Amino acid sequence: GGGEGGGEGGVAAALCTLHHSLWSVCVPSALLVTIVLWGVLYPADKARGHQRNELNPASFEAHAINTLLLLLDGAANRLAVRAADFYLTLGWATAYVLYAWAQYAQSGFWPYFFLDLSSWAAVGWYSLLIALFAAVYAMAVGGSALKARCAGLAVDGAALVPAPQPPPGATLPSARDALLQAGP
């Protein structure tokens, strides 16, 4: 058994929290990477005569099929991307940028042209990436809310659970009445 906060129950709760948090990191990150590949990297590579071959089979699998499978999984599961996990995803993105900077410091090679800090254009690229990142995260949170609403579910932590239903024959209060009952 497991008492409060310990034993098997504590481990299961911790693993559940970790799973939900990873979901909140993976979905927006996959969407962002896919948007950057198709909206920035592929067009730039095409304009240069496909020098980097951004659309090779491994890249297509990682950036298109992986995102599609995550979205299908998201449609079928009861996990929600939570606004509260935004900072975890921001931490993941920041760790990647720091890794790219360290890679450049070691090898002199930037993995993506828009990470290159040698020109003032980097200010625009980094600002654009931050704005795109926030927008994609907001879309993922909104998608989770839409999924909950369409399925008649409520968000409980990071999981979607059946929404409480009124007893048969009961009428639901209007939004106005519910706000008045809730008070200030």
PDB file of C-alpha atoms in Angstrom:
ATOM      1  CA  GLY A   1       0.000   0.000   0.000  1.00  0.00           C
ATOM      2  CA  GLY A   2       1.045   3.531   0.169  1.00  0.00           C
ATOM      3  CA  GLY A   3       0.355   6.170   2.670  1.00  0.00           C
ATOM      4  CA  GLU A   4      -0.005   9.789   1.905  1.00  0.00           C
ATOM      5  CA  GLY A   5       2.880  10.952  -0.302  1.00  0.00           C
ATOM      6  CA  GLY A   6       4.819   7.706  -0.081  1.00  0.00           C
ATOM      7  CA  GLY A   7       4.911   4.108  -1.206  1.00  0.00           C
ATOM      8  CA  GLU A   8       3.322   2.896  -4.397  1.00  0.00           C
ATOM      9  CA  GLY A   9       0.638   5.598  -4.399  1.00  0.00           C
ATOM     10  CA  GLY A  10       3.260   8.356  -4.196  1.00  0.00           C
ATOM     11  CA  VAL A  11       5.292   6.845  -7.028  1.00  0.00           C
ATOM     12  CA  ALA A  12       2.184   6.401  -9.177  1.00  0.00           C
ATOM     13  CA  ALA A  13       1.117   9.997  -8.521  1.00  0.00           C
ATOM     14  CA  ALA A  14       4.617  11.265  -9.359  1.00  0.00           C
ATOM     15  CA  LEU A  15       4.712   9.242 -12.601  1.00  0.00           C
ATOM     16  CA  CYS A  16       1.247  10.498 -13.530  1.00  0.00           C
ATOM     17  CA  THR A  17       2.337  14.108 -12.949  1.00  0.00           C
ATOM     18  CA  LEU A  18       5.511  13.517 -14.972  1.00  0.00           C
ATOM     19  CA  HIS A  19       3.500  11.973 -17.828  1.00  0.00           C
ATOM     20  CA  HIS A  20       1.087  14.909 -17.933  1.00  0.00           C
ATOM     21  CA  SER A  21       3.926  17.431 -17.796  1.00  0.00           C
ATOM     22  CA  LEU A  22       5.807  15.688 -20.608  1.00  0.00           C
ATOM     23  CA  TRP A  23       2.634  15.747 -22.693  1.00  0.00           C
ATOM     24  CA  SER A  24       2.417  19.514 -22.143  1.00  0.00           C
ATOM     25  CA  VAL A  25       6.014  19.831 -23.362  1.00  0.00           C
ATOM     26  CA  CYS A  26       5.902  17.399 -26.310  1.00  0.00           C
ATOM     27  CA  VAL A  27       2.770  18.541 -28.109  1.00  0.00           C
ATOM     28  CA  PRO A  28       3.571  22.270 -28.427  1.00  0.00           C
ATOM     29  CA  SER A  29       7.249  21.509 -29.097  1.00  0.00           C
ATOM     30  CA  ALA A  30       6.386  19.122 -31.930  1.00  0.00           C
ATOM     31  CA  LEU A  31       3.971  21.653 -33.414  1.00  0.00           C
ATOM     32  CA  LEU A  32       6.567  24.437 -33.205  1.00  0.00           C
ATOM     33  CA  VAL A  33       9.298  22.332 -34.805  1.00  0.00           C
ATOM     34  CA  THR A  34       6.955  21.258 -37.609  1.00  0.00           C
ATOM     35  CA  ILE A  35       5.910  24.856 -38.288  1.00  0.00           C
ATOM     36  CA  VAL A  36       9.551  25.993 -38.339  1.00  0.00           C
ATOM     37  CA  LEU A  37      10.564  23.153 -40.668  1.00  0.00           C
ATOM     38  CA  TRP A  38       7.780  23.733 -43.195  1.00  0.00           C
ATOM     39  CA  GLY A  39       7.513  27.509 -42.804  1.00  0.00           C
ATOM     40  CA  VAL A  40      11.173  28.531 -42.482  1.00  0.00           C
ATOM     41  CA  LEU A  41      13.740  25.801 -43.085  1.00  0.00           C
ATOM     42  CA  TYR A  42      12.228  24.052 -46.091  1.00  0.00           C
ATOM     43  CA  PRO A  43      11.505  27.279 -48.051  1.00  0.00           C
ATOM     44  CA  ALA A  44      15.010  28.609 -47.267  1.00  0.00           C
ATOM     45  CA  ASP A  45      16.570  25.297 -48.318  1.00  0.00           C
ATOM     46  CA  LYS A  46      14.493  25.243 -51.511  1.00  0.00           C
ATOM     47  CA  ALA A  47      15.587  28.807 -52.347  1.00  0.00           C
ATOM     48  CA  ARG A  48      19.232  27.684 -52.039  1.00  0.00           C
ATOM     49  CA  GLY A  49      18.732  24.663 -54.306  1.00  0.00           C
ATOM     50  CA  HIS A  50      18.196  22.147 -51.470  1.00  0.00           C
ATOM     51  CA  GLN A  51      21.781  22.358 -50.255  1.00  0.00           C
ATOM     52  CA  ARG A  52      20.872  21.042 -46.795  1.00  0.00           C
ATOM     53  CA  ASN A  53      18.192  18.638 -48.029  1.00  0.00           C
ATOM     54  CA  GLU A  54      15.832  19.565 -45.188  1.00  0.00           C
ATOM     55  CA  LEU A  55      13.159  17.217 -46.496  1.00  0.00           C
ATOM     56  CA  ASN A  56      15.015  13.921 -46.297  1.00  0.00           C
ATOM     57  CA  PRO A  57      13.122  10.786 -45.139  1.00  0.00           C
ATOM     58  CA  ALA A  58      14.344  11.023 -41.528  1.00  0.00           C
ATOM     59  CA  SER A  59      13.391  14.702 -41.338  1.00  0.00           C
ATOM     60  CA  PHE A  60       9.973  14.034 -42.861  1.00  0.00           C
ATOM     61  CA  GLU A  61       9.362  11.241 -40.345  1.00  0.00           C
ATOM     62  CA  ALA A  62      10.516  13.317 -37.377  1.00  0.00           C
ATOM     63  CA  HIS A  63       8.807  16.570 -38.330  1.00  0.00           C
ATOM     64  CA  ALA A  64       5.621  15.514 -40.070  1.00  0.00           C
ATOM     65  CA  ILE A  65       4.655  11.978 -39.157  1.00  0.00           C
ATOM     66  CA  ASN A  66       5.648  12.371 -35.486  1.00  0.00           C
ATOM     67  CA  THR A  67       3.511  15.500 -35.137  1.00  0.00           C
ATOM     68  CA  LEU A  68       0.583  13.861 -36.910  1.00  0.00           C
ATOM     69  CA  LEU A  69       0.767  10.848 -34.574  1.00  0.00           C
ATOM     70  CA  LEU A  70       0.953  13.115 -31.514  1.00  0.00           C
ATOM     71  CA  LEU A  71      -2.140  14.995 -32.681  1.00  0.00           C
ATOM     72  CA  LEU A  72      -4.009  11.733 -33.299  1.00  0.00           C
ATOM     73  CA  ASP A  73      -2.968  10.486 -29.868  1.00  0.00           C
ATOM     74  CA  GLY A  74      -4.126  13.772 -28.386  1.00  0.00           C
ATOM     75  CA  ALA A  75      -7.522  13.396 -30.020  1.00  0.00           C
ATOM     76  CA  ALA A  76      -7.901   9.916 -28.525  1.00  0.00           C
ATOM     77  CA  ASN A  77      -6.509  10.368 -25.021  1.00  0.00           C
ATOM     78  CA  ARG A  78      -7.680  12.333 -21.995  1.00  0.00           C
ATOM     79  CA  LEU A  79      -4.532  14.370 -21.520  1.00  0.00           C
ATOM     80  CA  ALA A  80      -4.639  18.140 -21.602  1.00  0.00           C
ATOM     81  CA  VAL A  81      -1.905  20.641 -22.364  1.00  0.00           C
ATOM     82  CA  ARG A  82      -2.023  22.843 -19.277  1.00  0.00           C
ATOM     83  CA  ALA A  83      -1.242  26.539 -19.248  1.00  0.00           C
ATOM     84  CA  ALA A  84       0.543  25.958 -15.922  1.00  0.00           C
ATOM     85  CA  ASP A  85       3.179  23.833 -17.715  1.00  0.00           C
ATOM     86  CA  PHE A  86       4.195  26.685 -20.033  1.00  0.00           C
ATOM     87  CA  TYR A  87       7.397  27.243 -18.061  1.00  0.00           C
ATOM     88  CA  LEU A  88       8.454  23.604 -18.487  1.00  0.00           C
ATOM     89  CA  THR A  89       8.125  23.926 -22.248  1.00  0.00           C
ATOM     90  CA  LEU A  90       9.914  27.268 -22.175  1.00  0.00           C
ATOM     91  CA  GLY A  91      12.694  25.564 -20.198  1.00  0.00           C
ATOM     92  CA  TRP A  92      12.924  22.832 -22.835  1.00  0.00           C
ATOM     93  CA  ALA A  93      13.184  25.397 -25.657  1.00  0.00           C
ATOM     94  CA  THR A  94      15.753  27.407 -23.701  1.00  0.00           C
ATOM     95  CA  ALA A  95      17.825  24.266 -23.072  1.00  0.00           C
ATOM     96  CA  TYR A  96      17.851  23.585 -26.819  1.00  0.00           C
ATOM     97  CA  VAL A  97      19.016  27.110 -27.626  1.00  0.00           C
ATOM     98  CA  LEU A  98      21.764  26.858 -24.989  1.00  0.00           C
ATOM     99  CA  TYR A  99      22.779  23.516 -26.505  1.00  0.00           C
ATOM    100  CA  ALA A 100      22.951  25.125 -29.979  1.00  0.00           C
ATOM    101  CA  TRP A 101      25.111  27.946 -28.588  1.00  0.00           C
ATOM    102  CA  ALA A 102      27.442  25.410 -26.929  1.00  0.00           C
ATOM    103  CA  GLN A 103      27.571  23.403 -30.159  1.00  0.00           C
ATOM    104  CA  TYR A 104      28.558  26.544 -32.062  1.00  0.00           C
ATOM    105  CA  ALA A 105      31.186  27.433 -29.460  1.00  0.00           C
ATOM    106  CA  GLN A 106      32.687  23.955 -29.852  1.00  0.00           C
ATOM    107  CA  SER A 107      32.358  23.441 -33.621  1.00  0.00           C
ATOM    108  CA  GLY A 108      31.783  26.853 -35.221  1.00  0.00           C
ATOM    109  CA  PHE A 109      28.589  25.446 -36.794  1.00  0.00           C
ATOM    110  CA  TRP A 110      25.038  26.735 -36.289  1.00  0.00           C
ATOM    111  CA  PRO A 111      22.426  23.973 -36.696  1.00  0.00           C
ATOM    112  CA  TYR A 112      19.938  26.540 -38.077  1.00  0.00           C
ATOM    113  CA  PHE A 113      20.679  29.849 -39.767  1.00  0.00           C
ATOM    114  CA  PHE A 114      18.159  31.739 -37.628  1.00  0.00           C
ATOM    115  CA  LEU A 115      20.068  30.887 -34.425  1.00  0.00           C
ATOM    116  CA  ASP A 116      23.240  32.559 -35.744  1.00  0.00           C
ATOM    117  CA  LEU A 117      24.102  35.457 -33.425  1.00  0.00           C
ATOM    118  CA  SER A 118      26.577  37.120 -35.800  1.00  0.00           C
ATOM    119  CA  SER A 119      24.024  39.567 -37.233  1.00  0.00           C
ATOM    120  CA  TRP A 120      21.325  41.857 -35.925  1.00  0.00           C
ATOM    121  CA  ALA A 121      18.792  39.698 -37.754  1.00  0.00           C
ATOM    122  CA  ALA A 122      19.118  37.300 -34.822  1.00  0.00           C
ATOM    123  CA  VAL A 123      17.127  39.750 -32.675  1.00  0.00           C
ATOM    124  CA  GLY A 124      14.218  39.475 -35.094  1.00  0.00           C
ATOM    125  CA  TRP A 125      14.507  35.702 -35.466  1.00  0.00           C
ATOM    126  CA  TYR A 126      14.659  35.080 -31.720  1.00  0.00           C
ATOM    127  CA  SER A 127      11.730  37.465 -31.135  1.00  0.00           C
ATOM    128  CA  LEU A 128       9.731  35.725 -33.852  1.00  0.00           C
ATOM    129  CA  LEU A 129      10.499  32.310 -32.382  1.00  0.00           C
ATOM    130  CA  ILE A 130       9.418  33.431 -28.887  1.00  0.00           C
ATOM    131  CA  ALA A 131       6.157  34.859 -30.260  1.00  0.00           C
ATOM    132  CA  LEU A 132       5.525  31.742 -32.346  1.00  0.00           C
ATOM    133  CA  PHE A 133       6.315  29.567 -29.347  1.00  0.00           C
ATOM    134  CA  ALA A 134       3.780  31.421 -27.167  1.00  0.00           C
ATOM    135  CA  ALA A 135       1.143  31.270 -29.930  1.00  0.00           C
ATOM    136  CA  VAL A 136       1.639  27.540 -30.496  1.00  0.00           C
ATOM    137  CA  TYR A 137       1.437  26.880 -26.757  1.00  0.00           C
ATOM    138  CA  ALA A 138      -1.770  28.914 -26.520  1.00  0.00           C
ATOM    139  CA  MET A 139      -3.198  26.931 -29.460  1.00  0.00           C
ATOM    140  CA  ALA A 140      -2.345  23.648 -27.722  1.00  0.00           C
ATOM    141  CA  VAL A 141      -4.010  24.794 -24.482  1.00  0.00           C
ATOM    142  CA  GLY A 142      -7.015  25.981 -26.487  1.00  0.00           C
ATOM    143  CA  GLY A 143      -7.128  22.684 -28.368  1.00  0.00           C
ATOM    144  CA  SER A 144      -7.208  20.836 -25.053  1.00  0.00           C
ATOM    145  CA  ALA A 145     -10.071  23.041 -23.849  1.00  0.00           C
ATOM    146  CA  LEU A 146     -11.951  22.445 -27.103  1.00  0.00           C
ATOM    147  CA  LYS A 147     -11.394  18.704 -26.810  1.00  0.00           C
ATOM    148  CA  ALA A 148     -12.760  18.798 -23.257  1.00  0.00           C
ATOM    149  CA  ARG A 149     -15.811  20.815 -24.287  1.00  0.00           C
ATOM    150  CA  CYS A 150     -16.633  18.604 -27.292  1.00  0.00           C
ATOM    151  CA  ALA A 151     -16.283  15.435 -25.215  1.00  0.00           C
ATOM    152  CA  GLY A 152     -18.235  16.814 -22.240  1.00  0.00           C
ATOM    153  CA  LEU A 153     -15.162  16.560 -20.032  1.00  0.00           C
ATOM    154  CA  ALA A 154     -13.658  18.806 -17.392  1.00  0.00           C
ATOM    155  CA  VAL A 155      -9.983  19.419 -16.715  1.00  0.00           C
ATOM    156  CA  ASP A 156      -8.810  17.839 -13.462  1.00  0.00           C
ATOM    157  CA  GLY A 157      -5.130  18.622 -13.154  1.00  0.00           C
ATOM    158  CA  ALA A 158      -3.855  17.577 -16.568  1.00  0.00           C
ATOM    159  CA  ALA A 159      -6.406  14.849 -17.183  1.00  0.00           C
ATOM    160  CA  LEU A 160      -9.815  15.260 -18.725  1.00  0.00           C
ATOM    161  CA  VAL A 161     -12.525  13.621 -16.640  1.00  0.00           C
ATOM    162  CA  PRO A 162     -16.274  13.342 -17.103  1.00  0.00           C
ATOM    163  CA  ALA A 163     -17.859  16.678 -16.281  1.00  0.00           C
ATOM    164  CA  PRO A 164     -20.263  16.669 -13.350  1.00  0.00           C
ATOM    165  CA  GLN A 165     -23.813  16.209 -14.581  1.00  0.00           C
ATOM    166  CA  PRO A 166     -26.934  17.617 -12.957  1.00  0.00           C
ATOM    167  CA  PRO A 167     -29.463  15.115 -11.613  1.00  0.00           C
ATOM    168  CA  PRO A 168     -32.150  14.036 -14.105  1.00  0.00           C
ATOM    169  CA  GLY A 169     -34.861  16.661 -14.466  1.00  0.00           C
ATOM    170  CA  ALA A 170     -32.744  19.419 -12.915  1.00  0.00           C
ATOM    171  CA  THR A 171     -32.272  22.637 -14.826  1.00  0.00           C
ATOM    172  CA  LEU A 172     -28.923  24.281 -15.148  1.00  0.00           C
ATOM    173  CA  PRO A 173     -28.602  27.867 -13.941  1.00  0.00           C
ATOM    174  CA  SER A 174     -27.870  30.483 -16.539  1.00  0.00           C
ATOM    175  CA  ALA A 175     -24.360  31.906 -16.679  1.00  0.00           C
ATOM    176  CA  ARG A 176     -25.719  35.107 -15.108  1.00  0.00           C
ATOM    177  CA  ASP A 177     -27.332  33.201 -12.210  1.00  0.00           C
ATOM    178  CA  ALA A 178     -24.181  31.149 -11.661  1.00  0.00           C
ATOM    179  CA  LEU A 179     -22.076  34.330 -11.444  1.00  0.00           C
ATOM    180  CA  LEU A 180     -24.548  35.923  -9.028  1.00  0.00           C
ATOM    181  CA  GLN A 181     -24.480  32.835  -6.805  1.00  0.00           C
ATOM    182  CA  ALA A 182     -20.680  32.763  -6.837  1.00  0.00           C
ATOM    183  CA  GLY A 183     -20.517  36.320  -5.506  1.00  0.00           C
ATOM    184  CA  PRO A 184     -17.639  38.760  -5.932  1.00  0.00           C
TER     185      PRO A 184
END
